[in-house]
PDB file of C-alpha atoms in Angstrom:
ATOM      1  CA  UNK A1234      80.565-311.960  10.035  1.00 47.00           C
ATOM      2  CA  UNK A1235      84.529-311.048   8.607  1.00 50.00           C
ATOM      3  CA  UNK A1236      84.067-315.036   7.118  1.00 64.00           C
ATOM      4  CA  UNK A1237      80.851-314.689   5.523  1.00 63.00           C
ATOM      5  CA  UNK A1238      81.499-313.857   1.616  1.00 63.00           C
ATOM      6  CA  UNK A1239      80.936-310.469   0.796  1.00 62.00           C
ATOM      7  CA  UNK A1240      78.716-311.673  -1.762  1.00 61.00           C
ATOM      8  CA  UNK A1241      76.215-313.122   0.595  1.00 69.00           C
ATOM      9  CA  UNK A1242      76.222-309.885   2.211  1.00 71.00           C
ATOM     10  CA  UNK A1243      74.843-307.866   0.020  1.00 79.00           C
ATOM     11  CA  UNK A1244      71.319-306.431  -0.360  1.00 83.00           C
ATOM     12  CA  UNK A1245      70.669-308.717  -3.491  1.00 81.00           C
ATOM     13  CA  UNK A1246      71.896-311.925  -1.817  1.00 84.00           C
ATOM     14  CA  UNK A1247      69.626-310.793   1.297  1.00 88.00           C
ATOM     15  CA  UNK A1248      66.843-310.327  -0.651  1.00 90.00           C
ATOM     16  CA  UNK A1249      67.365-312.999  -2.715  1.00 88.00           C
ATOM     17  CA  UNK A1250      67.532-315.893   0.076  1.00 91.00           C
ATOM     18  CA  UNK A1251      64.547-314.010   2.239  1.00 92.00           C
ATOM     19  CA  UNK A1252      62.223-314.552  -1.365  1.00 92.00           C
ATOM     20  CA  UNK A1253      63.418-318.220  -1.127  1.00 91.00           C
ATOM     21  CA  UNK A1254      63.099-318.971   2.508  1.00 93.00           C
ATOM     22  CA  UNK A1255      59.834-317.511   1.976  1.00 93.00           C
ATOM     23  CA  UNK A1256      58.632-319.871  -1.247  1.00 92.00           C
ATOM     24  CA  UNK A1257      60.443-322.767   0.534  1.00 93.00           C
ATOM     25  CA  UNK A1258      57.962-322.047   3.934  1.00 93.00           C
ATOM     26  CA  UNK A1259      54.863-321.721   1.481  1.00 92.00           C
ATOM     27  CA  UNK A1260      55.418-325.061  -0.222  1.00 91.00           C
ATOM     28  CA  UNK A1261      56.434-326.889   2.823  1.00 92.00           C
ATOM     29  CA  UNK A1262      53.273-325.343   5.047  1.00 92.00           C
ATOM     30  CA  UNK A1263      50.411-324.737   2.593  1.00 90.00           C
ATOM     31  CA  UNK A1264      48.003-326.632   4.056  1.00 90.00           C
ATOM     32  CA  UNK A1265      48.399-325.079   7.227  1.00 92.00           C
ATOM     33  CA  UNK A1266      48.931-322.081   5.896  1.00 90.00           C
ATOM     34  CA  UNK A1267      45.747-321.608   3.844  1.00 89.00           C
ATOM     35  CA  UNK A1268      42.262-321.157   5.230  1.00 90.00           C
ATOM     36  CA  UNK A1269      40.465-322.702   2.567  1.00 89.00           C
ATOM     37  CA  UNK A1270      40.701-325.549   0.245  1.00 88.00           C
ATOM     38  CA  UNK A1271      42.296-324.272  -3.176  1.00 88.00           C
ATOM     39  CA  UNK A1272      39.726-326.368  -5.604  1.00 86.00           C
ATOM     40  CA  UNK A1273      36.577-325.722  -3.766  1.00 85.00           C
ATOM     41  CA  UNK A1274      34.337-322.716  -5.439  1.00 84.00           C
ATOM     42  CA  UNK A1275      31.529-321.910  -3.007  1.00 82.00           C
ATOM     43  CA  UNK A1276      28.925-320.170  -5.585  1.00 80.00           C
ATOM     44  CA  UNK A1277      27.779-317.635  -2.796  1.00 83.00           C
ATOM     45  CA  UNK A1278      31.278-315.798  -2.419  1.00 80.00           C
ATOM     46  CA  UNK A1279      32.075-314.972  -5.710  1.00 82.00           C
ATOM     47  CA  UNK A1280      34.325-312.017  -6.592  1.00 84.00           C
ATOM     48  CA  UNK A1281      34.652-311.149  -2.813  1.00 85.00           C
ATOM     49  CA  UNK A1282      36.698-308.486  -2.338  1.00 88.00           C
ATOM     50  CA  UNK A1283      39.868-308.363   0.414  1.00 90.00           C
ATOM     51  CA  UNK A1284      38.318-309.008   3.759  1.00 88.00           C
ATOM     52  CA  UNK A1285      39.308-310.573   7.019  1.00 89.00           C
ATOM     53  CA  UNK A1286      37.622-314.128   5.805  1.00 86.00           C
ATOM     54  CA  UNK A1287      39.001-313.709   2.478  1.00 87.00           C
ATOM     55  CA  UNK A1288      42.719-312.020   2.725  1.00 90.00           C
ATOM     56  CA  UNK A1289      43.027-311.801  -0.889  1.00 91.00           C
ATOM     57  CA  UNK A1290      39.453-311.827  -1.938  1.00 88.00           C
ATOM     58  CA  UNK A1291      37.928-314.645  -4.429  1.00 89.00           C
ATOM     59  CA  UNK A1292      37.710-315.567  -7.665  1.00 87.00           C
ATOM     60  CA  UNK A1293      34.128-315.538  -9.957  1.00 86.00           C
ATOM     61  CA  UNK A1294      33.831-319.090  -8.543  1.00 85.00           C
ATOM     62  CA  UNK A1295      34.620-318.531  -5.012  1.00 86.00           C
ATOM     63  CA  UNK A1296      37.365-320.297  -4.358  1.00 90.00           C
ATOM     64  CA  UNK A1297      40.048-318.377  -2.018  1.00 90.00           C
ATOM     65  CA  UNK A1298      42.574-316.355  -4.552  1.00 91.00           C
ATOM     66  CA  UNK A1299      45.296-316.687  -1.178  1.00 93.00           C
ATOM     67  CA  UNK A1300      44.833-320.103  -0.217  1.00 92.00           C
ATOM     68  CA  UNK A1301      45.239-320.590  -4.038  1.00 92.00           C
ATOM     69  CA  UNK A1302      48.512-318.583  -4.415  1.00 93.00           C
ATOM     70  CA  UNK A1303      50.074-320.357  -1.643  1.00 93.00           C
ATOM     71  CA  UNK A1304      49.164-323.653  -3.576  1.00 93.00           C
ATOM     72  CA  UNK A1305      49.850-322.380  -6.598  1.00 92.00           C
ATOM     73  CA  UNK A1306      53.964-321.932  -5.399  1.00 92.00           C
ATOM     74  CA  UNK A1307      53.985-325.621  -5.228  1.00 91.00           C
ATOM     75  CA  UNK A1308      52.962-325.956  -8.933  1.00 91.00           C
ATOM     76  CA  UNK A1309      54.598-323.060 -10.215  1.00 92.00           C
ATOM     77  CA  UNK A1310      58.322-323.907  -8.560  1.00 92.00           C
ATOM     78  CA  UNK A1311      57.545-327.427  -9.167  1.00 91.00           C
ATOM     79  CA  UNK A1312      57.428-327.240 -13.121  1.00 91.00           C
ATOM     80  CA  UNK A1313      59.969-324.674 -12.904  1.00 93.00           C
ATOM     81  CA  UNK A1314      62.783-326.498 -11.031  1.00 93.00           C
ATOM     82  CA  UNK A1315      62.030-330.332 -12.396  1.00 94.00           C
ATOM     83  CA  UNK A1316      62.119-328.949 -16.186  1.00 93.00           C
ATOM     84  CA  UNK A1317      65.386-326.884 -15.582  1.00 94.00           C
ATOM     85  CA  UNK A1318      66.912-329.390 -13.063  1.00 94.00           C
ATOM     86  CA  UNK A1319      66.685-332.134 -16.534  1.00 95.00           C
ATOM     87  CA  UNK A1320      67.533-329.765 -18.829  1.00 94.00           C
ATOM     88  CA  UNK A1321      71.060-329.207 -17.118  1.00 94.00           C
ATOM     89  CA  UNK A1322      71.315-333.132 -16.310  1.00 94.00           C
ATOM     90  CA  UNK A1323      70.740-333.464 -20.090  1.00 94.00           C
ATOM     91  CA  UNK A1324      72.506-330.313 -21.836  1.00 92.00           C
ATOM     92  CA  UNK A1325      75.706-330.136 -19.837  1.00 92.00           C
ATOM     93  CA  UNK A1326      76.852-333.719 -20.631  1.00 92.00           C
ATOM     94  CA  UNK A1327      75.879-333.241 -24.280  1.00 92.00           C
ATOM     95  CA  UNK A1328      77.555-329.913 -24.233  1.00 91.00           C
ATOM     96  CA  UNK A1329      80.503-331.530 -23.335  1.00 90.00           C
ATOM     97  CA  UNK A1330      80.861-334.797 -25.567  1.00 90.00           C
ATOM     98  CA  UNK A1331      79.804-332.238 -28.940  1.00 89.00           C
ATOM     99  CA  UNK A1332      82.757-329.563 -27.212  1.00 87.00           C
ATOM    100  CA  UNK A1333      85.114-332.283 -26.937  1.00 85.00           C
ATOM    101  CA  UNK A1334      84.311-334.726 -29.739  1.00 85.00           C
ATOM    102  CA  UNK A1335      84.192-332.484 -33.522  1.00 80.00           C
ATOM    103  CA  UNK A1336      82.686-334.482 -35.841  1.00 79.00           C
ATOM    104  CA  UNK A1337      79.147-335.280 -38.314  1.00 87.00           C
ATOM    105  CA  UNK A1338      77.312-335.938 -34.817  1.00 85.00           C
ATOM    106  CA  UNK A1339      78.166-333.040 -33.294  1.00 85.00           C
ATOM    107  CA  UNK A1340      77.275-331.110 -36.125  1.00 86.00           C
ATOM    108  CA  UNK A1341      73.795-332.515 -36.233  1.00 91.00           C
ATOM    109  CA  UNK A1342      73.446-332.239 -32.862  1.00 89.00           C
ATOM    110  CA  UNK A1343      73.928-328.551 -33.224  1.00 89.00           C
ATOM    111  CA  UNK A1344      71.667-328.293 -36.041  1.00 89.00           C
ATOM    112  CA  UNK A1345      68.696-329.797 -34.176  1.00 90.00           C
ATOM    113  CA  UNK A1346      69.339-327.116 -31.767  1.00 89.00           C
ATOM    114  CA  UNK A1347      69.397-324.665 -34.154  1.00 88.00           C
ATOM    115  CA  UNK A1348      66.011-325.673 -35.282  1.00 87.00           C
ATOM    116  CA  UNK A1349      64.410-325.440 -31.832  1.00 86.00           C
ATOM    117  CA  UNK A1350      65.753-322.151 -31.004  1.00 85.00           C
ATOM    118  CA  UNK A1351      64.388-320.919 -34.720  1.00 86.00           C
ATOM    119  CA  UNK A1352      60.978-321.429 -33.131  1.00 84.00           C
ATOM    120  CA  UNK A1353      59.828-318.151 -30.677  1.00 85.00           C
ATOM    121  CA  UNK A1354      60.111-320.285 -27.753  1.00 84.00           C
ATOM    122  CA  UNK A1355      56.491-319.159 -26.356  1.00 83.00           C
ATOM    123  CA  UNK A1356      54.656-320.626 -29.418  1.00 86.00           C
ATOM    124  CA  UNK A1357      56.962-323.752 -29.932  1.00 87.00           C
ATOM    125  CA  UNK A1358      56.128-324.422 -26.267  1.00 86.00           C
ATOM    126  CA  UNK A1359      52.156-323.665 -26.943  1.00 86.00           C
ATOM    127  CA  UNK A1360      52.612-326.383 -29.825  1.00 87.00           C
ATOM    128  CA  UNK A1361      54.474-328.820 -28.053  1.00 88.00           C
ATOM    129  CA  UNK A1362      51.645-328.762 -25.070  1.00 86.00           C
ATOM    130  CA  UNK A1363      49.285-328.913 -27.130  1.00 84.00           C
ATOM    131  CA  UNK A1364      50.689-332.247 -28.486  1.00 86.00           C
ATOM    132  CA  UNK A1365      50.930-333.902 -25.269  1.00 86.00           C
ATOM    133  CA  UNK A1366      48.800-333.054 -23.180  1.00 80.00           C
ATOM    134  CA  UNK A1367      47.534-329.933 -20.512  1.00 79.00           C
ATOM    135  CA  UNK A1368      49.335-332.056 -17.553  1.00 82.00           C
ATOM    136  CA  UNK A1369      51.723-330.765 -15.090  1.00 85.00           C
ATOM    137  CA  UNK A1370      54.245-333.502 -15.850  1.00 86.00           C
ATOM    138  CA  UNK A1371      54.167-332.529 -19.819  1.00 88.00           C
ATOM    139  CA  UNK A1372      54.364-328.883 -19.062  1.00 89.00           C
ATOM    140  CA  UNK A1373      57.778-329.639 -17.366  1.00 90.00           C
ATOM    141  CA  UNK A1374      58.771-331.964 -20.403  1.00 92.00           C
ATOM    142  CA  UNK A1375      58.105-329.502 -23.125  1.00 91.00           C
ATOM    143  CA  UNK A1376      59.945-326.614 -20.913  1.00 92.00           C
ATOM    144  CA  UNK A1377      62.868-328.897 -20.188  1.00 93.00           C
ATOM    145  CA  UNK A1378      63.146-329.384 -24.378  1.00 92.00           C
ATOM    146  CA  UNK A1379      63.160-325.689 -24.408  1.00 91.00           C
ATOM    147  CA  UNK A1380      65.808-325.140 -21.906  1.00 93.00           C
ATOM    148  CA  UNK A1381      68.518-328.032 -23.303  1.00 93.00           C
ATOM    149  CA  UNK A1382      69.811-326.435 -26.044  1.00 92.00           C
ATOM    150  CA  UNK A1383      70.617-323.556 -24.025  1.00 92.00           C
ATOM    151  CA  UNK A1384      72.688-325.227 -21.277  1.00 93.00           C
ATOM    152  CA  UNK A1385      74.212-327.699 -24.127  1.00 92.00           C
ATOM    153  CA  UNK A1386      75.672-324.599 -26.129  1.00 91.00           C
ATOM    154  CA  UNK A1387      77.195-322.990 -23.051  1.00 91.00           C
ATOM    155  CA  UNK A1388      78.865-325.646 -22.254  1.00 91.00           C
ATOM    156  CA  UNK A1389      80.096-326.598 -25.672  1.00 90.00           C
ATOM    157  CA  UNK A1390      81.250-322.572 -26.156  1.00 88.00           C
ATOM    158  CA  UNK A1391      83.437-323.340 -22.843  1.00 88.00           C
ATOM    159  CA  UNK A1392      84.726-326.388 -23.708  1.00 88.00           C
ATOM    160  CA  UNK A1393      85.943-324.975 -27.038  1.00 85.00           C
ATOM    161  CA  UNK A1394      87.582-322.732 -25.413  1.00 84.00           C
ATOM    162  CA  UNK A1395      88.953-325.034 -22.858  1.00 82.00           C
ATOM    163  CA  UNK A1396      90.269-328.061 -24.954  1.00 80.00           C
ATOM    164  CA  UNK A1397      93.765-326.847 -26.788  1.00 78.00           C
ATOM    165  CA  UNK A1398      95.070-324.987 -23.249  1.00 80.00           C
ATOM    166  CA  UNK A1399      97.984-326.607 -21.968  1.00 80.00           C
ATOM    167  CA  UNK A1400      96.494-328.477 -19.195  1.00 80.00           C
ATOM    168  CA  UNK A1401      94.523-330.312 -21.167  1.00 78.00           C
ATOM    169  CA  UNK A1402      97.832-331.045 -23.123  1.00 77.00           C
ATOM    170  CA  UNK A1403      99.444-331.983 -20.237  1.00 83.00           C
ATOM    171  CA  UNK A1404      96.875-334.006 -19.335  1.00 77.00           C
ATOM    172  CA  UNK A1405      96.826-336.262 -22.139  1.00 78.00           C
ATOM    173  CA  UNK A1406     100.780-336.382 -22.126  1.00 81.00           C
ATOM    174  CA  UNK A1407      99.968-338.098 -18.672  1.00 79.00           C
ATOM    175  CA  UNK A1408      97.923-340.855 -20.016  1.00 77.00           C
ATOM    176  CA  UNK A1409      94.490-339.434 -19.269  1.00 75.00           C
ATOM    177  CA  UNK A1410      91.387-340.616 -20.939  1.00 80.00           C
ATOM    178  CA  UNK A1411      89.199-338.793 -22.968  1.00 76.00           C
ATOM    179  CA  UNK A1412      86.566-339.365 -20.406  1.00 83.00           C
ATOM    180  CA  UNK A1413      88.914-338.158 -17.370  1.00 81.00           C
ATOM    181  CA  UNK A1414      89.987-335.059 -19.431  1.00 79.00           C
ATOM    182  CA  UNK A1415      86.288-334.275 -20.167  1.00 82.00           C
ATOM    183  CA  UNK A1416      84.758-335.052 -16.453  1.00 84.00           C
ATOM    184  CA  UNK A1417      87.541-334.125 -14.228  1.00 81.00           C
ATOM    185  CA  UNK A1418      89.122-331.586 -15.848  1.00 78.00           C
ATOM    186  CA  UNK A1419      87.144-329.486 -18.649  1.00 83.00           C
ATOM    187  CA  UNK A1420      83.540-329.506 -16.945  1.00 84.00           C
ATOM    188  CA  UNK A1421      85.195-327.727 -13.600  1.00 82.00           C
ATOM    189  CA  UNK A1422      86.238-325.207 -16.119  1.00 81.00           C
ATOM    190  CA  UNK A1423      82.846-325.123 -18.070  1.00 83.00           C
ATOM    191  CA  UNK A1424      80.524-324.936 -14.987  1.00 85.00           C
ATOM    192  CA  UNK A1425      80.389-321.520 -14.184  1.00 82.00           C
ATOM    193  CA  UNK A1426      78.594-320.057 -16.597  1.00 84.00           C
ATOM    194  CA  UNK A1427      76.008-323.459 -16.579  1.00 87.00           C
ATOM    195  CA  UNK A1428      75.389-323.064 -12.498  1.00 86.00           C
ATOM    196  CA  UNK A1429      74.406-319.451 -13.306  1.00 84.00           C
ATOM    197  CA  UNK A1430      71.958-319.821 -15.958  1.00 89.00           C
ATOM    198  CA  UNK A1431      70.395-322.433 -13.920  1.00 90.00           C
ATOM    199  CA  UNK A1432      68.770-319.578 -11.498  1.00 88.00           C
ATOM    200  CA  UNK A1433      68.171-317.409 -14.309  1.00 88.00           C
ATOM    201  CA  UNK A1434      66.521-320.336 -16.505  1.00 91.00           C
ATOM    202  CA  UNK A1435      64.069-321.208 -13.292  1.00 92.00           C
ATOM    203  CA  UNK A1436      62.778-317.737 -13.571  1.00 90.00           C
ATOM    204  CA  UNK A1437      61.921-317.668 -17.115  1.00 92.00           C
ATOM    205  CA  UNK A1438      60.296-321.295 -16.559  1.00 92.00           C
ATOM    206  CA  UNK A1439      58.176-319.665 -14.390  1.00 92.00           C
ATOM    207  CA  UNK A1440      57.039-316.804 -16.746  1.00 91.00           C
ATOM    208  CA  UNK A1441      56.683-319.702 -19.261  1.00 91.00           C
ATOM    209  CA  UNK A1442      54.671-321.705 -17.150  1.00 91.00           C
ATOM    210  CA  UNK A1443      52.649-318.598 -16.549  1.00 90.00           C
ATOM    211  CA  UNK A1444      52.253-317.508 -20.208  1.00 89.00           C
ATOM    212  CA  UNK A1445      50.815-320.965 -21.027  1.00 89.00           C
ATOM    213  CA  UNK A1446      48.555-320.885 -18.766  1.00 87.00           C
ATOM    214  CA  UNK A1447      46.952-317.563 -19.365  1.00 87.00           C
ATOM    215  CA  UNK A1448      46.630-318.245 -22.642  1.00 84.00           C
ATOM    216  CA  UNK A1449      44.633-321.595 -21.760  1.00 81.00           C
ATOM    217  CA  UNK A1450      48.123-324.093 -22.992  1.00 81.00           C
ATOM    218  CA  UNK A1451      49.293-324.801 -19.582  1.00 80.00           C
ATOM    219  CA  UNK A1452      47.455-326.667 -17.045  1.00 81.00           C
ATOM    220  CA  UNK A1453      43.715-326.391 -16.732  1.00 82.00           C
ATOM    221  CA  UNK A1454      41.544-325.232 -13.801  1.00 81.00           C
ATOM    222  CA  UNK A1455      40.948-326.035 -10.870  1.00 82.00           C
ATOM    223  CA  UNK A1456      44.637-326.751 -10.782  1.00 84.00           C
ATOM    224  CA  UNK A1457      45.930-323.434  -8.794  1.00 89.00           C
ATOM    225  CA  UNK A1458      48.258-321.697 -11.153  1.00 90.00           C
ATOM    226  CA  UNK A1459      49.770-318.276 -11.715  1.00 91.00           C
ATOM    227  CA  UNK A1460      49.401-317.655 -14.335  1.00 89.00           C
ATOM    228  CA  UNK A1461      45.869-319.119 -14.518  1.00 89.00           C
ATOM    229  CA  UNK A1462      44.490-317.040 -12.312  1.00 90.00           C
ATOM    230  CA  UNK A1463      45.849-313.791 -14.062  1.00 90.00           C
ATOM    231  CA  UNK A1464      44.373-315.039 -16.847  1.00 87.00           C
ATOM    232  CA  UNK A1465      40.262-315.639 -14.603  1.00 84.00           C
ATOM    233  CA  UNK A1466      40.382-312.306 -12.962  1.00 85.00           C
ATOM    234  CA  UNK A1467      41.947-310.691 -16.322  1.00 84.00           C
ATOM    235  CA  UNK A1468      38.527-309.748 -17.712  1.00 81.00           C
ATOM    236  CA  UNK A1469      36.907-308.935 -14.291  1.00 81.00           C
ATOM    237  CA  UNK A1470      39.546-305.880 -14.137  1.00 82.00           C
ATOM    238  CA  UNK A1471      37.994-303.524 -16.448  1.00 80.00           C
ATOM    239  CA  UNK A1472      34.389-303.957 -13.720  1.00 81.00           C
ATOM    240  CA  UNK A1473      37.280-302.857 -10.819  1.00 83.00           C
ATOM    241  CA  UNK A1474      37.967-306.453  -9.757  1.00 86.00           C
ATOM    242  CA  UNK A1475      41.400-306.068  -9.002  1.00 89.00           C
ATOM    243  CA  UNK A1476      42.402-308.880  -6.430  1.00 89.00           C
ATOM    244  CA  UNK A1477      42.197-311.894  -8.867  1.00 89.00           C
ATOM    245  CA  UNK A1478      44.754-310.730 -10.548  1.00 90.00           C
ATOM    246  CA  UNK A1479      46.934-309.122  -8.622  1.00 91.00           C
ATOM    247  CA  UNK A1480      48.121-311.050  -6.273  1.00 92.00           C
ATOM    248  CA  UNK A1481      48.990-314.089  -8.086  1.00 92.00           C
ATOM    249  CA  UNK A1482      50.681-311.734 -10.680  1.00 92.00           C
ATOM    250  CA  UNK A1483      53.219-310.557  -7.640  1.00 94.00           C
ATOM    251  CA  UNK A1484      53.702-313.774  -7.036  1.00 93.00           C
ATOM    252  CA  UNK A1485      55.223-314.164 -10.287  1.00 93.00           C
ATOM    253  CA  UNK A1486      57.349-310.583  -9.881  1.00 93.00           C
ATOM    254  CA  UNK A1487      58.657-311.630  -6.492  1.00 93.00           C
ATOM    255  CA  UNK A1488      59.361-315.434  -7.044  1.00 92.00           C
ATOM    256  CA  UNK A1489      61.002-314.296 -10.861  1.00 92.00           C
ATOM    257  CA  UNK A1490      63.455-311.457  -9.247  1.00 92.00           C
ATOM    258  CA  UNK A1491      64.180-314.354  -6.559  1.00 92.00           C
ATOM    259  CA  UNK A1492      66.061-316.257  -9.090  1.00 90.00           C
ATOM    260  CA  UNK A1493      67.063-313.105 -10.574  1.00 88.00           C
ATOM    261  CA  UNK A1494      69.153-312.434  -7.513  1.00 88.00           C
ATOM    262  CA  UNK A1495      70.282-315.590  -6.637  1.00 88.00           C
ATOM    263  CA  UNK A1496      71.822-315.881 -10.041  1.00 84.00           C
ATOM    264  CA  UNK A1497      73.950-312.646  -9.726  1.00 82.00           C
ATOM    265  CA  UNK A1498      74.921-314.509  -6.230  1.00 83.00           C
ATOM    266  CA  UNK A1499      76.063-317.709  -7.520  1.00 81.00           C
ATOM    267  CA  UNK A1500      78.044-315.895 -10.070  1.00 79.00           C
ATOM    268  CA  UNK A1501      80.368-313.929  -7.422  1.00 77.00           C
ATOM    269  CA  UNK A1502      80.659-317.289  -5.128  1.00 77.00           C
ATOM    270  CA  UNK A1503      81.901-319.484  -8.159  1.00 71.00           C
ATOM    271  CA  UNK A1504      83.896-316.719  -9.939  1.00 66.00           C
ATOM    272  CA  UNK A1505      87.071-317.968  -9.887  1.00 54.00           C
ATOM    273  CA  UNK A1506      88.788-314.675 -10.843  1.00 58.00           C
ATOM    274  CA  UNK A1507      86.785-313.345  -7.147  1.00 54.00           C
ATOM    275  CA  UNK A1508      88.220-316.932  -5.255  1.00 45.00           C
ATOM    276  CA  UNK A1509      91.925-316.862  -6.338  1.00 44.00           C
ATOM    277  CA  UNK A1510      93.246-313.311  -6.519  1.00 41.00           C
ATOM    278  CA  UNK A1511      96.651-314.161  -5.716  1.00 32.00           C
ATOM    279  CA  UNK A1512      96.710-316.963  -8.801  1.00 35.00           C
ATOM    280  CA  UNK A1513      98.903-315.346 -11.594  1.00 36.00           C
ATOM    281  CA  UNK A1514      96.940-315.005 -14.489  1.00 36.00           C
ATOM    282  CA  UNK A1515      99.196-316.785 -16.548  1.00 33.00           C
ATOM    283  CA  UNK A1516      98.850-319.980 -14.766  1.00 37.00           C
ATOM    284  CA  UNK A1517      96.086-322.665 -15.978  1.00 42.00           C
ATOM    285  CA  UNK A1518      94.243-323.285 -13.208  1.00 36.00           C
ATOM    286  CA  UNK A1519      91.347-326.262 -12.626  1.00 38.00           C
ATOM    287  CA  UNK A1520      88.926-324.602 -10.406  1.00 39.00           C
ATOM    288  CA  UNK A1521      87.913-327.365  -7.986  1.00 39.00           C
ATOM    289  CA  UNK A1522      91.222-329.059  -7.922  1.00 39.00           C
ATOM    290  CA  UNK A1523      93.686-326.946  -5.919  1.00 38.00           C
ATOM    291  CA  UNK A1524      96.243-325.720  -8.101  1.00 39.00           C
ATOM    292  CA  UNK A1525      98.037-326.022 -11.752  1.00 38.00           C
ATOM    293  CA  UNK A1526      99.089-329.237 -13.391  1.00 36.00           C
TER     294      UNK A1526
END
């Protein structure tokens, strides 16, 4: 137990990992998992309430609001993780090159990401949707155009930082390319703050995801969805049907402060101030390398 990080030890880290394990276990095992098909509405068991046939009750339709939350992990984390997940494979090489390289490119690089972050993100989202399509696949485009510009400017803010300290000095004193300065050296440096927002950036992809939906941008029904089925049981609330809703909306809590938690965790394991405490502070160290050039 003495070897186990102290951040993995910790009630957030617990309680982080236990929300994952448990998403993981739903997406794996939903269709042994669910007692009823997720897209079939059976007319004669609408708006059931919570029962021992129906854990979580049903929808006006009829179709099973559990089995559908189960299903509806897959789709949710799905979107979530593939529109992040390019986002980072896009933004944190172009972060890097317009860090490195100052010039007319960079600077209208930087401009085009000024003008999509001008745009509220919710309704440049609901426009860019509504462009190309209510698909799953073009839900996880238009959120990984959302999500570029902010991995792209932390890296760049790093690597401005990074690119006059002496070991990048010393590194092109030693012959090193521009490439081998920018990949093996500057990007170990530049990570950190990147690998966090990558947790935090899944959860608000999932609130996204969710807000489209319930406002009728995201993917359509019978497609189970969060934040679709808030947005079906939203108007049966106010006649005391309760169970639409709810569930699928702690769905979204717990699977949101997931990635809340897992963020914070990532951040103590790749601190590098937490890792070398016996480095002297005035030493330029390459985390990932072993030691100063």
């Amino acid at each position: 137990m003495s070897r186990i990080p102290h951040s993995l030890r910790s009630p957030a880290a617990v309680i982080g990992f236990a929300l994952l394990f448990l998403q993981i276990l739903l997406i794996l095992f939903a269709p042994l998992l669910s007692p009823y098909s997720p897209v079939e509405a059976d007319a004669l068991a609408s708006l059931q309430p919570p029962s021992a046939a129906h854990w979580f009750g049903t929808d006006i339709t009829g179709m099973d609001v559990f089995s559908r939350v189960i299903y509806a992990t897959r789709i949710n984390l799905l979107i979530s993780v593939v529109s992040v997940a390019v986002a980072f494979l896009i933004g944190v090489p172009l972060g890097l090159f317009i860090g490195y390289y100052k010039g007319i490119v960079s600077s209208l690089v930087m401009r085009l990401f000024d003008f999509i972050q001008a745009f509220p993100i919710f309704v440049l989202g609901m426009a860019l949707v509504a462009v190309m399509g209510q698909e799953i696949w073009n839900v996880a485009i238009v959120l990984a155009i959302l999500f570029t510009p902010v991995f792209a400017r932390l890296i760049r803010a790093e690597v401005l930082s990074l690119r006059e300290r002496p070991f990048v000095a010393a590194a092109r004193c030693s012959g090193a390319s521009d490439l081998h300065i920018m990949f093996g050296h500057l990007l170990l440096n530049a990570l950190l703050p990147a690998m966090v927002q990558v947790s935090i950036s899944i959860g608000m992809a999932i609130l996204l995801t969710a807000g489209l939906s319930f406002i009728g941008a995201g993917v359509r029904m019978p497609v189970p969805e969060w934040g679709l089925m808030v947005s079906s049981g939203a108007q049966q609330m106010i006649l005391g049907v309760w169970w639409v809703s709810l569930f699928p909306g702690l769905a979204i809590v717990f699977s949101v402060l997931c990635f809340a938690l897992l963020g914070d965790v990532i951040r103590d394991l790749l601190d590098p101030t937490k890792t070398r405490r016996a480095v002297s502070t005035s030493t330029d160290i390459i985390p990932g390398i072993g030691g100063p050039l």
